[in-house]
C-alpha atoms as an extended CHARMM CRD file, in Angstrom:
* protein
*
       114  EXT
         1         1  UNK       CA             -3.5360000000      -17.2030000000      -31.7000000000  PROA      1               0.0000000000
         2         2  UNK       CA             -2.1450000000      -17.7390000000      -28.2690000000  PROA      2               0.0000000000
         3         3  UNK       CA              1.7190000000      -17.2130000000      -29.3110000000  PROA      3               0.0000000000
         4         4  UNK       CA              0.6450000000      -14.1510000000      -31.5970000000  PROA      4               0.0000000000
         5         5  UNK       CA             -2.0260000000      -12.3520000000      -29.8630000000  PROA      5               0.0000000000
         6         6  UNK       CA             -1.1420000000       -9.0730000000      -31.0750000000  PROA      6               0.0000000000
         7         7  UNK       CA             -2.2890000000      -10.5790000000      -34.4540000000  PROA      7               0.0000000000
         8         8  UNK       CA             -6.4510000000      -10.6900000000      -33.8160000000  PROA      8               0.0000000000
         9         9  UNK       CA             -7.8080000000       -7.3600000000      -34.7020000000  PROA      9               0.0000000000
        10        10  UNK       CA            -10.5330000000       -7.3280000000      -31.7280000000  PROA      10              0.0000000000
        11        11  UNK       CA             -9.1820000000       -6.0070000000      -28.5620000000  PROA      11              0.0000000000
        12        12  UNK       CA            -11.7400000000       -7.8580000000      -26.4040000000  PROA      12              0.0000000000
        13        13  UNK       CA            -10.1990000000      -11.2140000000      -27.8800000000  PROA      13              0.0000000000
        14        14  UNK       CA             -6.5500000000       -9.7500000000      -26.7500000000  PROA      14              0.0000000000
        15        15  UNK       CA             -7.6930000000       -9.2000000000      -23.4990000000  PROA      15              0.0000000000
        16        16  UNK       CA             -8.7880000000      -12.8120000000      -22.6290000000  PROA      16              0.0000000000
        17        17  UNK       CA             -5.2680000000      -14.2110000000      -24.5290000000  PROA      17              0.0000000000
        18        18  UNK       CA             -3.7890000000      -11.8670000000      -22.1710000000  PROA      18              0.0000000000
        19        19  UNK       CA             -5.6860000000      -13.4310000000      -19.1070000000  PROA      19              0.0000000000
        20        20  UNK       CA             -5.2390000000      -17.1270000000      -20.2710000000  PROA      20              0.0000000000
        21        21  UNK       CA             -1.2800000000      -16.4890000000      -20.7530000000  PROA      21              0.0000000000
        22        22  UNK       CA             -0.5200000000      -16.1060000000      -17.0520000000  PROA      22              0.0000000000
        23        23  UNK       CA             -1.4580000000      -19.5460000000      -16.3310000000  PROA      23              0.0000000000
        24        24  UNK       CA              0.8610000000      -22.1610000000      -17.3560000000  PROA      24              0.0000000000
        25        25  UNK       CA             -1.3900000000      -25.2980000000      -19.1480000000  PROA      25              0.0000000000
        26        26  UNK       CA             -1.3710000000      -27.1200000000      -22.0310000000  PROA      26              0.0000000000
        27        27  UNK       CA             -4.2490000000      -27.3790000000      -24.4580000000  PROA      27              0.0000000000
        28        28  UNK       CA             -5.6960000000      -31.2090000000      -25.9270000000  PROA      28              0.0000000000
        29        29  UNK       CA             -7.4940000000      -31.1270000000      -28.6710000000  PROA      29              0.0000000000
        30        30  UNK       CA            -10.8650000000      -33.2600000000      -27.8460000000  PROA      30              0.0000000000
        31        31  UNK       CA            -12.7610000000      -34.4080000000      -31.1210000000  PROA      31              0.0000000000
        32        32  UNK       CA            -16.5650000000      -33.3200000000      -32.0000000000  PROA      32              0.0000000000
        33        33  UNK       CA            -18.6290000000      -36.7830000000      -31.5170000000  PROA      33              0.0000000000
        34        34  UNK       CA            -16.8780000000      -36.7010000000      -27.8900000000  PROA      34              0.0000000000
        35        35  UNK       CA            -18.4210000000      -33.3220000000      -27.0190000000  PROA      35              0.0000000000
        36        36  UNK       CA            -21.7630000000      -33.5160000000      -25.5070000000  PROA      36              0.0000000000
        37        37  UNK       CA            -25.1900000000      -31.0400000000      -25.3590000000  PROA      37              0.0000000000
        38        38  UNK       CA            -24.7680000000      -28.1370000000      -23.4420000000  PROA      38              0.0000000000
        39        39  UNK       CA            -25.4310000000      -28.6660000000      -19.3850000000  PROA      39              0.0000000000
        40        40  UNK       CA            -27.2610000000      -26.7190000000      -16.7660000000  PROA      40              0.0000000000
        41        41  UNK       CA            -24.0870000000      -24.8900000000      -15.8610000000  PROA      41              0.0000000000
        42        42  UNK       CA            -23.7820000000      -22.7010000000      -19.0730000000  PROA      42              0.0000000000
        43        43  UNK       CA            -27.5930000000      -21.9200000000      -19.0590000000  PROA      43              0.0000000000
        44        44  UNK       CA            -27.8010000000      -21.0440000000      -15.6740000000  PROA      44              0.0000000000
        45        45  UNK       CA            -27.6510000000      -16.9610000000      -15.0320000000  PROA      45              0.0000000000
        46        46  UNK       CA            -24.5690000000      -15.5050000000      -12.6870000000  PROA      46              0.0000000000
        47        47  UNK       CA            -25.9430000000      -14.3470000000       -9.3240000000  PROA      47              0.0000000000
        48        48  UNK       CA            -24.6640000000      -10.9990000000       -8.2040000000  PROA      48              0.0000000000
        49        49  UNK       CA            -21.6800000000      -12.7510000000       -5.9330000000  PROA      49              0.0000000000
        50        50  UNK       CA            -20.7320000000      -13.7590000000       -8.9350000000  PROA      50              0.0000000000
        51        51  UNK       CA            -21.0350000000      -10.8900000000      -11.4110000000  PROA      51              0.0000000000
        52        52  UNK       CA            -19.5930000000       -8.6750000000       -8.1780000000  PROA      52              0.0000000000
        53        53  UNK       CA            -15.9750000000      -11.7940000000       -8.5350000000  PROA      53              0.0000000000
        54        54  UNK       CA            -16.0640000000      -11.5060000000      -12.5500000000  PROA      54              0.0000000000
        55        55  UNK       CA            -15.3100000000       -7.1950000000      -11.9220000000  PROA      55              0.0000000000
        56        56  UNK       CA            -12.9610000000       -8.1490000000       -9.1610000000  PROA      56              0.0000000000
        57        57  UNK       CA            -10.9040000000      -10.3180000000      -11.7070000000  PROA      57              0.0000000000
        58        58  UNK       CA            -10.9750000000       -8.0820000000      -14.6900000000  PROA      58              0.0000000000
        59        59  UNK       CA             -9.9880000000       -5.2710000000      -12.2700000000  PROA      59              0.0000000000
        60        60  UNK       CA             -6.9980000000       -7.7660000000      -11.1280000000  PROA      60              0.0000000000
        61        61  UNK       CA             -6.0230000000       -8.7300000000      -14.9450000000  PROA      61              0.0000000000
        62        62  UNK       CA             -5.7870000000       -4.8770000000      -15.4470000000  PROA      62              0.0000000000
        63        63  UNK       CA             -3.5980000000       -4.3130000000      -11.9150000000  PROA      63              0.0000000000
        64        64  UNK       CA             -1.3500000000       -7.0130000000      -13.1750000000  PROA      64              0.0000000000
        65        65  UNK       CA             -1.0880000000       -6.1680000000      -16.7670000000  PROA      65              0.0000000000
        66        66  UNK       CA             -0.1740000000       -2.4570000000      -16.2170000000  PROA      66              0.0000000000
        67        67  UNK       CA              1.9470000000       -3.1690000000      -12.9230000000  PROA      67              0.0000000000
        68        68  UNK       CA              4.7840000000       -1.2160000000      -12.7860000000  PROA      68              0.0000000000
        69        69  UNK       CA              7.7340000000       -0.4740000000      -10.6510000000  PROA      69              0.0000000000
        70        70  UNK       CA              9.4960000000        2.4220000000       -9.9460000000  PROA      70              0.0000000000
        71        71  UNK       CA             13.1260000000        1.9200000000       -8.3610000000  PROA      71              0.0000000000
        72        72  UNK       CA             13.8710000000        5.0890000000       -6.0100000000  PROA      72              0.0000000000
        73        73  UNK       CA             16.9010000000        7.2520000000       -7.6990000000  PROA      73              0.0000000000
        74        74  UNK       CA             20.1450000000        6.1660000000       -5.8170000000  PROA      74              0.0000000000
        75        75  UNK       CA             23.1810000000        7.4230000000       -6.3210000000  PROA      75              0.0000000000
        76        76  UNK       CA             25.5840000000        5.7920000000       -8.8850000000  PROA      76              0.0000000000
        77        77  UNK       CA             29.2030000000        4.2450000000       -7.1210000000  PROA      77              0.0000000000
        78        78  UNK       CA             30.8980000000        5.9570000000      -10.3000000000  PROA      78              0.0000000000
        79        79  UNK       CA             29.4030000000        9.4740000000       -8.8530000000  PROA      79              0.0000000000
        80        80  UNK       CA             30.9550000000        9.0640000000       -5.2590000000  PROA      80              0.0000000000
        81        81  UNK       CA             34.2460000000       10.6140000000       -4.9240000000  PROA      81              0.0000000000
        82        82  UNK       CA             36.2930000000        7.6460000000       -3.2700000000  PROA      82              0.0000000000
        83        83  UNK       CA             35.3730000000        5.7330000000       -6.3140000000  PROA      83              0.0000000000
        84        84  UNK       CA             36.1990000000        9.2680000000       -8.4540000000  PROA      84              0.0000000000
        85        85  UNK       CA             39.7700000000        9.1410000000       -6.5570000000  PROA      85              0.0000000000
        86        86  UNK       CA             40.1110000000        5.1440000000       -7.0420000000  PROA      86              0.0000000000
        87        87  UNK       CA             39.9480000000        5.7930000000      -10.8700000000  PROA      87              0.0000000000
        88        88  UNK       CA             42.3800000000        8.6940000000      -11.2970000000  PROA      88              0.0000000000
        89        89  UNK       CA             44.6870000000        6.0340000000       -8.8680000000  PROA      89              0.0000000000
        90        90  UNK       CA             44.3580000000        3.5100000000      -11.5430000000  PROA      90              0.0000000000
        91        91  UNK       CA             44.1760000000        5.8420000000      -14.3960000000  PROA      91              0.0000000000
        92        92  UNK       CA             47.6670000000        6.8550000000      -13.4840000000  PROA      92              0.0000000000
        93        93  UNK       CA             48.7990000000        3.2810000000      -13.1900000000  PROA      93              0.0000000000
        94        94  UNK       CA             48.1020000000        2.7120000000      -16.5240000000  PROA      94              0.0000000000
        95        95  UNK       CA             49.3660000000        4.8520000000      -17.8850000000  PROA      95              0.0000000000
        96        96  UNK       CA             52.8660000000        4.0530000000      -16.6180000000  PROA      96              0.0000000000
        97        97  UNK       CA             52.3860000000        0.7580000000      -18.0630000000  PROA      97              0.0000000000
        98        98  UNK       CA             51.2770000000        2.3230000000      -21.2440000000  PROA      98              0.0000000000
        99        99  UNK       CA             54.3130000000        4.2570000000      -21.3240000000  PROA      99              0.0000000000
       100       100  UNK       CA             56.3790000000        1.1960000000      -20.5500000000  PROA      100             0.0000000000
       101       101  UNK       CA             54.9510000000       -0.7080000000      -23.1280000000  PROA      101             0.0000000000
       102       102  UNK       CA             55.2710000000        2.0550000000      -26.0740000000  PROA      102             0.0000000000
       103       103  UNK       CA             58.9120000000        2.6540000000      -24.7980000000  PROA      103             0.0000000000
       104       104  UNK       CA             60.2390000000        0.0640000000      -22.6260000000  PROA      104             0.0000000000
       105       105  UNK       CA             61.8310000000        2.4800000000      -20.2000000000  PROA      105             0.0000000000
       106       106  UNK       CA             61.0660000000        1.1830000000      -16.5240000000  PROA      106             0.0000000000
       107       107  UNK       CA             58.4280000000        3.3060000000      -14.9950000000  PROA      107             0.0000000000
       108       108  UNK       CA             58.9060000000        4.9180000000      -11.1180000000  PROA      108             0.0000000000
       109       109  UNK       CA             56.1430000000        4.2930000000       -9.2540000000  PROA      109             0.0000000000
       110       110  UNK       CA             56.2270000000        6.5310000000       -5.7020000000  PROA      110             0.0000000000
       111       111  UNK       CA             55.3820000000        2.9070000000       -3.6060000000  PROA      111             0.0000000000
       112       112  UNK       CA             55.3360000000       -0.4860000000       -3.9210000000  PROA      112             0.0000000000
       113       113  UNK       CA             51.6640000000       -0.9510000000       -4.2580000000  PROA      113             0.0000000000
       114       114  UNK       CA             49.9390000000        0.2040000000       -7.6940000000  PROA      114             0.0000000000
């Protein structure tokens, strides 16, 4: 349930897997005759502190689920026009090779550096 929760048709049910999967833990399996009655802790009612924390955290399972973020547009290095004159630099390079290569006739390269 836990590994598929997509799987479980009720969406309330999805909502808590989604909760309990941000918290790394492992579950134990603890057999019946070990449980006991149930104590004053699940009877008792939430006081309005309480009710007032419960909104706070489903309001911060929904921030975190649907948290987004948007990188600002910046300007690709391929779109500047030092890189633009880089390329055509290399482009040309190889294709002097290329032409070496096809036709073994020593290329003249106008300096030293390629």
């Amino acid at each position: 349930m836990l590994n598929n929760p997509d799987l479980q048709p009720n969406a309330t049910l999805n909502r808590w897997i989604q909760g309990i999967l941000l918290f790394d833990f492992e579950l134990q399996h603890v057999p019946a005759d070990k449980h006991r009655g149930p104590d004053a802790l699940s009877r008792r009612q939430p006081t309005p502190e309480e009710r007032e924390q419960a909104q706070e955290l489903e309001q911060w399972l929904d921030d975190t689920t649907f948290f987004t973020t948007i990188l600002p547009e910046t300007t690709h290095i391929r779109d500047l026009p030092s890189y633009q004159a880089k390329s055509d630099s290399q482009e040309e390079v190889l294709m002097h090779i290329r032409h070496f290569l096809e036709t073994l006739e020593t290329p003249s390269f106008p300096t030293i550096q390629a």
